[in-house]
mmCIF file of C-alpha atoms in Angstrom:
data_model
loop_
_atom_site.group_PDB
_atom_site.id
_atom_site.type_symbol
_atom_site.label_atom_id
_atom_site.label_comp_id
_atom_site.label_asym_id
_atom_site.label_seq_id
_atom_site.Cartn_x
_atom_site.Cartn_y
_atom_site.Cartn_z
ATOM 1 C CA UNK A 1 16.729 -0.472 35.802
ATOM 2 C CA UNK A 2 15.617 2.047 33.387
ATOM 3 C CA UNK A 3 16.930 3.867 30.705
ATOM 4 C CA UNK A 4 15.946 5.634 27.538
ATOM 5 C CA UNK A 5 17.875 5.362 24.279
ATOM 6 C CA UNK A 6 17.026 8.037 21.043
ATOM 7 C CA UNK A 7 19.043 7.915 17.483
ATOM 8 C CA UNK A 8 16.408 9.763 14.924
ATOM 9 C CA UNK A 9 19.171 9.588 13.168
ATOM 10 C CA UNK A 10 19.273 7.890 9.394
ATOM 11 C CA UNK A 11 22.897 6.190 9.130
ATOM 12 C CA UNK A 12 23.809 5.311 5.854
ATOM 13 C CA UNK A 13 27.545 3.604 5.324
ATOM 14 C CA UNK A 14 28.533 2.981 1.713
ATOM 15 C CA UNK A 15 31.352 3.485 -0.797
ATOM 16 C CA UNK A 16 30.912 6.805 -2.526
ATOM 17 C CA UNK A 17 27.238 7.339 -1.114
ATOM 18 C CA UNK A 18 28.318 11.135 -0.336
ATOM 19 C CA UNK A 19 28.099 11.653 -4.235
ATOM 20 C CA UNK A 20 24.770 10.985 -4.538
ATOM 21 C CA UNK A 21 23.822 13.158 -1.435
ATOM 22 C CA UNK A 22 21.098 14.495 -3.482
ATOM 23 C CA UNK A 23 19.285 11.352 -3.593
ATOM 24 C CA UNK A 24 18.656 11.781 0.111
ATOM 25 C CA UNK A 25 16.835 15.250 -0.117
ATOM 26 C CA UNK A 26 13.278 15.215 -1.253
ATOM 27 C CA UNK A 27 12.417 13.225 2.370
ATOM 28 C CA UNK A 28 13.755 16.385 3.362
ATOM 29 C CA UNK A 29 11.441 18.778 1.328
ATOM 30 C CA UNK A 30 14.546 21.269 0.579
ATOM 31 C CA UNK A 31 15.867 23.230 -2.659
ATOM 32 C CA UNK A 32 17.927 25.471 -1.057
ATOM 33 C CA UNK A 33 20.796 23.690 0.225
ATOM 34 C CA UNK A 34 23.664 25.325 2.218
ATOM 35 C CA UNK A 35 27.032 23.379 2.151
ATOM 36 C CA UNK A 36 29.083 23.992 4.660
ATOM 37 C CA UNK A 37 32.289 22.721 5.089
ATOM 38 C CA UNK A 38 36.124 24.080 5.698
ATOM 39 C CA UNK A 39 38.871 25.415 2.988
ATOM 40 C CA UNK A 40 41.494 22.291 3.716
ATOM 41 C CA UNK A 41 38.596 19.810 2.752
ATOM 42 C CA UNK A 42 37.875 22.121 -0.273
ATOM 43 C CA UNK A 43 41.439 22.555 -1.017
ATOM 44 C CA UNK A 44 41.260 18.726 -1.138
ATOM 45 C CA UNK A 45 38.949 18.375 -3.532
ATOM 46 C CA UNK A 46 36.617 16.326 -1.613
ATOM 47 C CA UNK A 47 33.418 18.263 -2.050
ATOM 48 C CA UNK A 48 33.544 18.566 -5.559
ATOM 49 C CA UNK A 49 31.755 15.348 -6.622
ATOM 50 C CA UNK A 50 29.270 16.153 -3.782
ATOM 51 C CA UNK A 51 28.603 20.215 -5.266
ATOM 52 C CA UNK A 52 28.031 18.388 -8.558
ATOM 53 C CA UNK A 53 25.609 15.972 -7.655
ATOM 54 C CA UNK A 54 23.714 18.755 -5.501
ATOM 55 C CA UNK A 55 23.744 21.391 -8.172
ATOM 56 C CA UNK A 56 21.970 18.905 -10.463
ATOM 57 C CA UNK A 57 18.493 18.748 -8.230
ATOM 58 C CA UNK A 58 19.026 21.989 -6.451
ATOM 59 C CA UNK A 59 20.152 25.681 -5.675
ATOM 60 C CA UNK A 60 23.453 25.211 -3.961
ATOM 61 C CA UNK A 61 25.016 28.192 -1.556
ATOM 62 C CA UNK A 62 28.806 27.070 -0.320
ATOM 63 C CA UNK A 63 30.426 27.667 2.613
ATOM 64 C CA UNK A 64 33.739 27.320 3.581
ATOM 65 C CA UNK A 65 34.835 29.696 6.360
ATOM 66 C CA UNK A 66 34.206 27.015 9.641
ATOM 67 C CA UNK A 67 37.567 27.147 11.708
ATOM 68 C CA UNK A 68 38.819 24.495 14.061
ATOM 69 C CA UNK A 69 37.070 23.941 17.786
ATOM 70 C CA UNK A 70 34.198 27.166 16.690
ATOM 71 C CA UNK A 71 33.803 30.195 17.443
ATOM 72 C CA UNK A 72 30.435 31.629 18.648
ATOM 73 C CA UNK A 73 31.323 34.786 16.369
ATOM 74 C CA UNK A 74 31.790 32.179 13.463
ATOM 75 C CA UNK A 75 28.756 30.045 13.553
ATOM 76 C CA UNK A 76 26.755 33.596 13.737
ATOM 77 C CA UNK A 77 28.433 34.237 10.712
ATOM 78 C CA UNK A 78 27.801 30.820 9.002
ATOM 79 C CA UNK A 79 24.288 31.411 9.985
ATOM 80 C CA UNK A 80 23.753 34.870 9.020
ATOM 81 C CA UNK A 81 25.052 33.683 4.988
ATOM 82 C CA UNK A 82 22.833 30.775 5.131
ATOM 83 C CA UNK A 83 20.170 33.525 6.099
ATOM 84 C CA UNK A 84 21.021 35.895 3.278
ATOM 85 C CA UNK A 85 20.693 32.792 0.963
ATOM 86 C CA UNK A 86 17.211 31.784 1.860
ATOM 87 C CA UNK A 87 18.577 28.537 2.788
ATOM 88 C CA UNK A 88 16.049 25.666 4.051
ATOM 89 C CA UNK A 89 18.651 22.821 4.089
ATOM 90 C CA UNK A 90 22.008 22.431 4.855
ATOM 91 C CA UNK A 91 24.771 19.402 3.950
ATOM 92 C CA UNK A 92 27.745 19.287 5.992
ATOM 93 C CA UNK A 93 30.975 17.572 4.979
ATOM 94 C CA UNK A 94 33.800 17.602 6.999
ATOM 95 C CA UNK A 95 35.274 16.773 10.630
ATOM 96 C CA UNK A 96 33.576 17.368 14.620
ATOM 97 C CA UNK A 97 34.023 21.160 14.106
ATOM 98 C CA UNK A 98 32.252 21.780 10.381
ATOM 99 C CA UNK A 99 29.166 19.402 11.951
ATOM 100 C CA UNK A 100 28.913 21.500 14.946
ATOM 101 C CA UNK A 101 28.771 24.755 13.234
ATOM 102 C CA UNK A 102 26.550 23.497 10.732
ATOM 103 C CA UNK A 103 24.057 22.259 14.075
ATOM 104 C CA UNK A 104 24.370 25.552 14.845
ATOM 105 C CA UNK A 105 23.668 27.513 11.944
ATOM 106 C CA UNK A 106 20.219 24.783 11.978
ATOM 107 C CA UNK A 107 19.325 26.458 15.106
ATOM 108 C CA UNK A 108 19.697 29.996 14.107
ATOM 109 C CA UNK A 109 17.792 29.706 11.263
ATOM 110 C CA UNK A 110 14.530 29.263 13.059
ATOM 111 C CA UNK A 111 15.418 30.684 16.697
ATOM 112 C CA UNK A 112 17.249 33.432 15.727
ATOM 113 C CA UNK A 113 19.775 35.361 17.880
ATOM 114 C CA UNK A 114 23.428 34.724 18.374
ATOM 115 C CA UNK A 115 24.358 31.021 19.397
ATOM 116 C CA UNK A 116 25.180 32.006 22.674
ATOM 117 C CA UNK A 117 21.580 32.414 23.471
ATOM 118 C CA UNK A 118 21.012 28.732 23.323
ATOM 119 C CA UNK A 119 23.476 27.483 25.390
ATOM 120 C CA UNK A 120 21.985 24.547 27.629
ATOM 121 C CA UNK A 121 20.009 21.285 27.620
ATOM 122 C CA UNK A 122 16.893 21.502 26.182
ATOM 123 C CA UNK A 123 15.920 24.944 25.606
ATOM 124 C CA UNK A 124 15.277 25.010 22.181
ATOM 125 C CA UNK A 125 11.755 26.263 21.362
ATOM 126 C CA UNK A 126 10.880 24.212 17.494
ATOM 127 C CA UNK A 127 12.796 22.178 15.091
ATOM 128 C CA UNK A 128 15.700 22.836 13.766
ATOM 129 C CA UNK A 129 16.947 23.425 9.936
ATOM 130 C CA UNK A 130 17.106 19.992 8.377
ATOM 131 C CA UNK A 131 20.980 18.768 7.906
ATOM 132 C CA UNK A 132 22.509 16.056 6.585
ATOM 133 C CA UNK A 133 26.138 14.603 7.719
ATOM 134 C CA UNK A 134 28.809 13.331 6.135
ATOM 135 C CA UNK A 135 31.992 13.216 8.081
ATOM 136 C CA UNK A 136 35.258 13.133 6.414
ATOM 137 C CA UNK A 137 36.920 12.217 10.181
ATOM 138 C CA UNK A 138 36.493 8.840 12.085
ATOM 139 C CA UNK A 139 36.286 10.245 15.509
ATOM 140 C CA UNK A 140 33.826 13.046 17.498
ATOM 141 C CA UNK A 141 30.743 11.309 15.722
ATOM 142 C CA UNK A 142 28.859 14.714 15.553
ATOM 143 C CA UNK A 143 26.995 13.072 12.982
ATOM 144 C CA UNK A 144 24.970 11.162 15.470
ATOM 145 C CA UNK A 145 24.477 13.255 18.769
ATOM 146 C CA UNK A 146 22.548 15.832 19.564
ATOM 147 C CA UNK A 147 25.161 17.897 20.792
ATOM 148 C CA UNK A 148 27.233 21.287 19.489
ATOM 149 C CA UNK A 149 30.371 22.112 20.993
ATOM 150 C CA UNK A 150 31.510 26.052 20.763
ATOM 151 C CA UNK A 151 33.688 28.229 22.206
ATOM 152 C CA UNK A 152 32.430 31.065 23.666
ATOM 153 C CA UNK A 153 35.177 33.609 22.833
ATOM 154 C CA UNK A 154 34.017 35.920 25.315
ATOM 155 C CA UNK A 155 34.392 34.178 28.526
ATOM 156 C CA UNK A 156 37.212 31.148 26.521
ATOM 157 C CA UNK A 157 35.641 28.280 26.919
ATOM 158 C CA UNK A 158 33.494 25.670 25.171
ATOM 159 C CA UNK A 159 29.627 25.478 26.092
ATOM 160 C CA UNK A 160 27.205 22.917 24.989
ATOM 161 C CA UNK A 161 23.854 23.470 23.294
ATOM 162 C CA UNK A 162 22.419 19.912 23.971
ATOM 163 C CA UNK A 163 18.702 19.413 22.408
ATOM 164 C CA UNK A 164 17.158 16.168 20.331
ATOM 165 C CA UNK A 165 16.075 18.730 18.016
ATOM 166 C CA UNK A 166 19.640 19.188 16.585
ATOM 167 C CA UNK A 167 20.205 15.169 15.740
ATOM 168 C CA UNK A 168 21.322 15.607 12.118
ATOM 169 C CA UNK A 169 18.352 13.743 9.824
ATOM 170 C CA UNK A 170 20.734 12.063 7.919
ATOM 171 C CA UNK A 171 24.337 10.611 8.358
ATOM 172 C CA UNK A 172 25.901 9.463 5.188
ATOM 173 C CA UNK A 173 29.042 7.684 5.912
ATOM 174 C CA UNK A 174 31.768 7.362 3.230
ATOM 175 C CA UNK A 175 34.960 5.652 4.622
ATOM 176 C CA UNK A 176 36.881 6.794 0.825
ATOM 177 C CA UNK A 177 36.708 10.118 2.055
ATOM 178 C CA UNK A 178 39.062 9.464 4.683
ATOM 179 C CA UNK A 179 41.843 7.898 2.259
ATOM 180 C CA UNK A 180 43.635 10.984 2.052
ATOM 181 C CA UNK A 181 43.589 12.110 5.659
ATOM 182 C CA UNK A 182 46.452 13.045 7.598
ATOM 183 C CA UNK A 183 48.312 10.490 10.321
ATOM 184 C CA UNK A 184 48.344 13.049 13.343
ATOM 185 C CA UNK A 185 44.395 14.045 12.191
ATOM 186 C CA UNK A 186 43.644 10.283 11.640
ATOM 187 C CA UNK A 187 45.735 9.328 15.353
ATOM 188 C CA UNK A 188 44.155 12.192 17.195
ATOM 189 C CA UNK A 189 40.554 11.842 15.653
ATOM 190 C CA UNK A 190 40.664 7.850 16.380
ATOM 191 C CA UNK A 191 41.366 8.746 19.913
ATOM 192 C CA UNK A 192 38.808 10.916 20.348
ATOM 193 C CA UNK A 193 36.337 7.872 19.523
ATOM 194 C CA UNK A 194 38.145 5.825 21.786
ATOM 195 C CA UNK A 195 37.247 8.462 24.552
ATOM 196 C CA UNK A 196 34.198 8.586 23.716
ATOM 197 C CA UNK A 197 33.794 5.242 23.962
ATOM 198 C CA UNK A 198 35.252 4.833 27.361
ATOM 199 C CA UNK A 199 33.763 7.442 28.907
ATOM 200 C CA UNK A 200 30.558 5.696 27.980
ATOM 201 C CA UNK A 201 30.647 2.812 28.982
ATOM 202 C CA UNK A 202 31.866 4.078 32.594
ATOM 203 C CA UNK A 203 29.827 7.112 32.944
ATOM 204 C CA UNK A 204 27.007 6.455 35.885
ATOM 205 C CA UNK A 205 24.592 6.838 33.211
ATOM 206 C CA UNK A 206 25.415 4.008 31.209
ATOM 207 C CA UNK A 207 22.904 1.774 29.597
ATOM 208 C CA UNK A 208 23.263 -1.798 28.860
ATOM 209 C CA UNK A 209 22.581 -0.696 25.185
ATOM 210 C CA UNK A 210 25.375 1.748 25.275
ATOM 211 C CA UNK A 211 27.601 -0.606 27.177
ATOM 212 C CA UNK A 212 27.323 -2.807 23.838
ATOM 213 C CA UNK A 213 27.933 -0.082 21.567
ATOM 214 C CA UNK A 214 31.092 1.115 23.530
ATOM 215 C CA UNK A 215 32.237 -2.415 24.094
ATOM 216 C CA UNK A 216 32.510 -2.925 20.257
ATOM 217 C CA UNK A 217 33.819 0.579 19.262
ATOM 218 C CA UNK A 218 36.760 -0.297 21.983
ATOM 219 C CA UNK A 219 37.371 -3.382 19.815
ATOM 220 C CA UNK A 220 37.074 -2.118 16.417
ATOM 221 C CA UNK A 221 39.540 1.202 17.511
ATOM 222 C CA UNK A 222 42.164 -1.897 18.999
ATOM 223 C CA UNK A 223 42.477 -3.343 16.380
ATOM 224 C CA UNK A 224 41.894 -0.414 13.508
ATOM 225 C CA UNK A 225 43.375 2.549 14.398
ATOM 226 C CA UNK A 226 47.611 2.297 14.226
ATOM 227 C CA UNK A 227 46.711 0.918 10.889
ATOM 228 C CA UNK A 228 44.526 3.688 9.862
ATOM 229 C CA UNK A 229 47.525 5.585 11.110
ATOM 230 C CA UNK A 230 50.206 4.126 9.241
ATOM 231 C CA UNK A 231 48.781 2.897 6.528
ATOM 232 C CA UNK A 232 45.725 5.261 5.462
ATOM 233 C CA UNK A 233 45.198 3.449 2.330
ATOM 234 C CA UNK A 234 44.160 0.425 3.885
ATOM 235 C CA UNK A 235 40.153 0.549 3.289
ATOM 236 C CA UNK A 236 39.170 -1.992 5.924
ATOM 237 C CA UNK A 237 40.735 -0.284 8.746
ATOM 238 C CA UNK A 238 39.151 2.670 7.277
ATOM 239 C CA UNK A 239 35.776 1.750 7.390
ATOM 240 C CA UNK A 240 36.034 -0.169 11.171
ATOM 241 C CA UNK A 241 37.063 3.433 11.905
ATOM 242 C CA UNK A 242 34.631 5.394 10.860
ATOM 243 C CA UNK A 243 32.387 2.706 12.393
ATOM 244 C CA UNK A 244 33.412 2.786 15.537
ATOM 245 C CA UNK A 245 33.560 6.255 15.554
ATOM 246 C CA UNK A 246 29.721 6.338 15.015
ATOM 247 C CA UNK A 247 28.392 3.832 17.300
ATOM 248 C CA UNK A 248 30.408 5.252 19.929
ATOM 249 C CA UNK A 249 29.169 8.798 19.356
ATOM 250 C CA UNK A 250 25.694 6.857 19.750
ATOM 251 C CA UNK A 251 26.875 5.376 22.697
ATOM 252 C CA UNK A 252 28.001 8.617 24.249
ATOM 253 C CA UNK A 253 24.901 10.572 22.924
ATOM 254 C CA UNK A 254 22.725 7.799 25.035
ATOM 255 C CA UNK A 255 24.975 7.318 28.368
ATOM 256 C CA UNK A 256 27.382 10.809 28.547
ATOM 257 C CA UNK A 257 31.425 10.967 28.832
ATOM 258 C CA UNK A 258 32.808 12.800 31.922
ATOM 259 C CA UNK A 259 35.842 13.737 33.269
ATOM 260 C CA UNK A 260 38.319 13.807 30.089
ATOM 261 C CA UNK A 261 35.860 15.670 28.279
ATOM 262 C CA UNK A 262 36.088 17.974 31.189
ATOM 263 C CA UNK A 263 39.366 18.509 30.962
ATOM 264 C CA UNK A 264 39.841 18.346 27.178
ATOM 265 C CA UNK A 265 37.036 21.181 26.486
ATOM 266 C CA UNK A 266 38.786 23.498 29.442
ATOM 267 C CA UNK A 267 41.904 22.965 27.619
ATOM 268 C CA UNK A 268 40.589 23.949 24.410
ATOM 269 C CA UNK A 269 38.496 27.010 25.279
ATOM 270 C CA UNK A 270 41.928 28.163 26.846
ATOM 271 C CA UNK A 271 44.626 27.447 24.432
ATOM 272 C CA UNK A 272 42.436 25.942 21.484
ATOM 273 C CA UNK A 273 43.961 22.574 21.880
ATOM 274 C CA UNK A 274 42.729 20.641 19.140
ATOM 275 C CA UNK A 275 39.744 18.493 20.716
ATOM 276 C CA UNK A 276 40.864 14.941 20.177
ATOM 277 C CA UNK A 277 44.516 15.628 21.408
ATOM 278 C CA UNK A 278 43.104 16.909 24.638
ATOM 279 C CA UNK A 279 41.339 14.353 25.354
ATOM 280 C CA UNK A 280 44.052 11.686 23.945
ATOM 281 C CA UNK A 281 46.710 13.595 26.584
ATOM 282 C CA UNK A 282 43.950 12.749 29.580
ATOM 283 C CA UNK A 283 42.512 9.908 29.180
ATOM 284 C CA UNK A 284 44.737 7.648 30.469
ATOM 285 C CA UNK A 285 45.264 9.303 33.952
ATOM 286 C CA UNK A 286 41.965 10.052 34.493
ATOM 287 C CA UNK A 287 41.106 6.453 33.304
ATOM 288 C CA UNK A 288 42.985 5.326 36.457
ATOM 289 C CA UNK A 289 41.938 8.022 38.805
ATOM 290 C CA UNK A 290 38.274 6.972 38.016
ATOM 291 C CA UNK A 291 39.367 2.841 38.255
ATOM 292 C CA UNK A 292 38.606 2.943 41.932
ATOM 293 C CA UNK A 293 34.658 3.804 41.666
ATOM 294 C CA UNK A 294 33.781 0.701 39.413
ATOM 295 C CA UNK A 295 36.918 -1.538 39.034
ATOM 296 C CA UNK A 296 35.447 -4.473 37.422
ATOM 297 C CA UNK A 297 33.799 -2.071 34.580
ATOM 298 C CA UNK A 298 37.214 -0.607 34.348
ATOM 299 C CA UNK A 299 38.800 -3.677 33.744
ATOM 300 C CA UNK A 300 36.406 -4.569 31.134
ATOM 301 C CA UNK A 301 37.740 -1.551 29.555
ATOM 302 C CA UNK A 302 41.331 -2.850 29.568
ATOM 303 C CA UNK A 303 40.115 -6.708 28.338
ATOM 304 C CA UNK A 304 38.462 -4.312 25.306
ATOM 305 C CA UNK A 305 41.696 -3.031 24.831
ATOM 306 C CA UNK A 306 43.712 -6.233 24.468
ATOM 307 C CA UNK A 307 44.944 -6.520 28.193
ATOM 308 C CA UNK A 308 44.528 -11.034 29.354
ATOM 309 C CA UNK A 309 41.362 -11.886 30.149
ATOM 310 C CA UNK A 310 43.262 -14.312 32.838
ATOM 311 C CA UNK A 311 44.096 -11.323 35.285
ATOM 312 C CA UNK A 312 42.803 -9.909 37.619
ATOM 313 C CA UNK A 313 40.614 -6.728 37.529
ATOM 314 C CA UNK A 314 43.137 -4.582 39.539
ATOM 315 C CA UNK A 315 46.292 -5.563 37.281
ATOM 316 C CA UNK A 316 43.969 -5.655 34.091
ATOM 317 C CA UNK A 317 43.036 -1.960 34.817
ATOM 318 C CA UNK A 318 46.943 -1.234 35.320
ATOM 319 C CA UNK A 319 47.976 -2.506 31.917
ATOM 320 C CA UNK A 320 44.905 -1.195 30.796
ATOM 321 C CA UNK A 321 46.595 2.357 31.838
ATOM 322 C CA UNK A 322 49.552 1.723 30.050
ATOM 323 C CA UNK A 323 48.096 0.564 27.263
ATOM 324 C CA UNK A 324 46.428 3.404 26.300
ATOM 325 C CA UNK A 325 49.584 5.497 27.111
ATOM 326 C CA UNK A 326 51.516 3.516 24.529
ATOM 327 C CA UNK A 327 48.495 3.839 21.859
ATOM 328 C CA UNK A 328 48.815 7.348 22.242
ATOM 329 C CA UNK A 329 52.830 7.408 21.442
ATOM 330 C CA UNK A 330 52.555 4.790 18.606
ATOM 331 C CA UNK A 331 50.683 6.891 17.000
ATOM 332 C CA UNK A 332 52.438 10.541 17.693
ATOM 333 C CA UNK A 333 49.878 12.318 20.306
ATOM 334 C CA UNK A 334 51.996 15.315 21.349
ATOM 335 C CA UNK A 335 52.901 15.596 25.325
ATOM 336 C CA UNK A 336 50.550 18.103 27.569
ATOM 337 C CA UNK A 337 54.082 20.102 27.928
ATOM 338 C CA UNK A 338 54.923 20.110 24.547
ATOM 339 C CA UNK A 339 51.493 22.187 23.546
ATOM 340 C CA UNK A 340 51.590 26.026 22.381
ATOM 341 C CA UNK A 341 51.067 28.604 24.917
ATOM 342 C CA UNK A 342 50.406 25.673 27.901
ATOM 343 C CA UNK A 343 51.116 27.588 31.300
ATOM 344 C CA UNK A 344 50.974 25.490 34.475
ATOM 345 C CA UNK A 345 49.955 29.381 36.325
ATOM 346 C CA UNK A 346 46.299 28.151 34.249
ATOM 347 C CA UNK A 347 46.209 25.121 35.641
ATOM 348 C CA UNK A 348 44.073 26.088 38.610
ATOM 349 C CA UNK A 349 41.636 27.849 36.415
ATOM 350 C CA UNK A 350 41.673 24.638 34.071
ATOM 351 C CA UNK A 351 40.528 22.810 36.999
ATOM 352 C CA UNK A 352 37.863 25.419 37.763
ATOM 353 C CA UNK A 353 36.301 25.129 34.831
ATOM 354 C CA UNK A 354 36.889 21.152 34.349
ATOM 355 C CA UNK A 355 34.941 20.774 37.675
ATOM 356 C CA UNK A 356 31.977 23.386 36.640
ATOM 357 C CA UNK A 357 31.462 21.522 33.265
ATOM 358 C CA UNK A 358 28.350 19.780 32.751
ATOM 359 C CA UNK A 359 29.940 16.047 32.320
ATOM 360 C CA UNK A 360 31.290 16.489 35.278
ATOM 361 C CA UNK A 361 27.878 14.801 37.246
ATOM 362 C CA UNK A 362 28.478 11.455 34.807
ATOM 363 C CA UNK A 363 31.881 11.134 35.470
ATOM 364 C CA UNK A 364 32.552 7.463 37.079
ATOM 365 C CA UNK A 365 34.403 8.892 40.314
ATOM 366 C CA UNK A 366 33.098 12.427 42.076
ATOM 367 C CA UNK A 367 36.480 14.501 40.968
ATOM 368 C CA UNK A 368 37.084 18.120 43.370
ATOM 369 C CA UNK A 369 38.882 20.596 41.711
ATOM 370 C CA UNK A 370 41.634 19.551 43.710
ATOM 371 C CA UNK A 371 41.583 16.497 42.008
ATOM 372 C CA UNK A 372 40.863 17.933 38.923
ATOM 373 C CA UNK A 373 44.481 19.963 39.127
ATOM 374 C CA UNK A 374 46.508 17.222 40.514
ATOM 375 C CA UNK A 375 45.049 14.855 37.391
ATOM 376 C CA UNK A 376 46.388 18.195 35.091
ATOM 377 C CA UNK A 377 49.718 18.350 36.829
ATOM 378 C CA UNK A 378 50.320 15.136 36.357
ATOM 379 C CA UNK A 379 49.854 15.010 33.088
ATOM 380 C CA UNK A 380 52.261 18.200 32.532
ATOM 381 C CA UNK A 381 54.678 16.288 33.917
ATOM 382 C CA UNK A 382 54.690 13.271 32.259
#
């Protein structure tokens, strides 16, 4: 076997370490920081402390226009203030969406051009603007991969810009920032690291490394995330969350996902589905549409997930299925049918693009778009 494994990545997990962000940035070298981040997290109050401690050490230009699942008009936008600003740094603070626009905006400001221009794996020509992390979500883990997700509004759906040189330098992970978050964010965010974590660990790419880092995210989101859900002022579960989160976005980022995120990111360049629902509403049928290339990894899935250890693969993987289609009711994931603007006439064009989508090749089962809309269909109808 061989494999390769990357995190450049810094990590840093501690109470209240995002208010002393500054502390981080002369291994940096910047003094012109952009902070990016969204109006509901400023509404919230939550980047106060951080502006404070920032404004103390350095020239501080905020930011707070990033919109759910972005735009390719928006992160042009993001990166064309940074820009005016003189920027050489930038601090994101927020969820999967404010930490891709803010990768993007880091490639802008030394490629130039509009981020549609760097769509692809491993086309980007230097390094990137140096940005620091800190995630006020447990669940796309953004904060470790070197990945940016963004619609293209032009043709509606998301594309990838996929390049080591856009790993974040820094990660600071601060589990009291999630205290305040909402249950369906929180349920649909949590399952969104659970698909991440899944996918990893049965993509054909997988890695023993990343099969340990998905195995343990699987565990911690078992037996963490209904009471993140229910309870969000429970600190433990919390913290598990926002740590499984991570290591499985490190998983991912080392192994790949596959079909779910197929489906999930042709949803949402569609009908702007937000991410981790998508993929919430999916994963279980593709979970056992995919069960027949690799049963026994499968299964190990479904032990993860709490199924007996005592039976067999086949019935482990079954319970498995309906396990994670009771997680995803416990904690209020909408129905496929019950989204905005869903239109079964898409659903062959969902499947088009599903089965044209780069995850596609690491997917644990070969899918046709045939398969692809009968695993859609199905899930309408459930």
């Amino acid at each position: 076997m061989r494999y390769h494994f990357h995190i450049p990545t810094k990590v840093v997990l501690e109470h209240n370490v995002s208010k002393r962000v500054a502390d981080f940035l002369p291994e940096l070298g910047v003094d012109r920081v952009m902070l990016l981040t969204d109006k509901g997290i400023r509404q919230a109050g939550l980047i106060d402390p951080i502006v404070q401690n920032l404004q103390a050490h350095v020239e501080v230009f905020s930011y707070d226009d990033v919109k759910p699942n972005p735009r390719d008009k928006d992160c042009d936008l993001a990166a064309a203030f940074a820009r005016e600003n003189g920027v050489n740094g930038i601090v994101a603070v927020g969820g999967g969406s404010v930490m891709d626009t803010a990768k993007a905006v880091s490639i802008l400001l030394t490629h130039g051009g509009s981020i549609n221009d760097w769509e692809g794996t491993d086309i980007l020509q230097r390094e990137t603007t140096p940005l620091i992390c800190i995630p006020t979500t447990a669940g796309t883990g953004s904060e470790v991969t070197s990945t940016a997700v963004i619609t293209d509004t032009g043709r509606k759906i998301k594309m990838g810009v996929v390049d080591s040189r856009i790993f974040p330098r820094i990660a600071l992970l601060d589990p009291l920032l999630t205290r305040n978050l909402p249950a369906s964010i929180t349920a649909s965010t949590g399952m969104d690291a659970l698909t991440h974590a899944i996918e990893a660990y049965t993509s054909r790419v997988a890695t023993p490394v990343t099969d340990a880092l998905a195995l343990h995210a699987i565990n911690l989101i078992r037996h963490n995330l209904v009471e993140a859900v229910k309870n969000g002022g429970n600190l433990v579960a919390r913290e598990n969350m926002m740590i499984a989160s991570t290591i499985a976005g490190i998983a991912f980022g080392n192994s790949d996902v596959g079909s779910v995120h197929c489906i999930a990111e042709a949803v949402g360049g569609l009908y702007d589905t937000p991410h981790g629902v998508a993929n919430s509403i999916f994963l279980p049928h593709v979970f056992e549409v995919n069960s027949v290339a690799n049963l026994n990894r499968h299964a190990e899935v479904a032990y993860a997930l709490g199924v007996s250890r005592q039976l067999p693969a086949e019935q482990a993987v079954a319970e498995g299925v309906q396990l994670l289609f009771s997680l995803s009711e416990r904690i209020g994931i909408p129905k496929f049918r019950d989204l905005p603007y869903v239109n079964p006439q898409d659903f062959p064009r969902l499947a088009s693009v599903a089965k044209q989508a780069p995850m596609d090749a690491s997917n644990a089962r070969e899918l046709t778009e045939e398969e692809y809309l009968a695993i859609i269909e199905t899930a309408y109808r459930y």
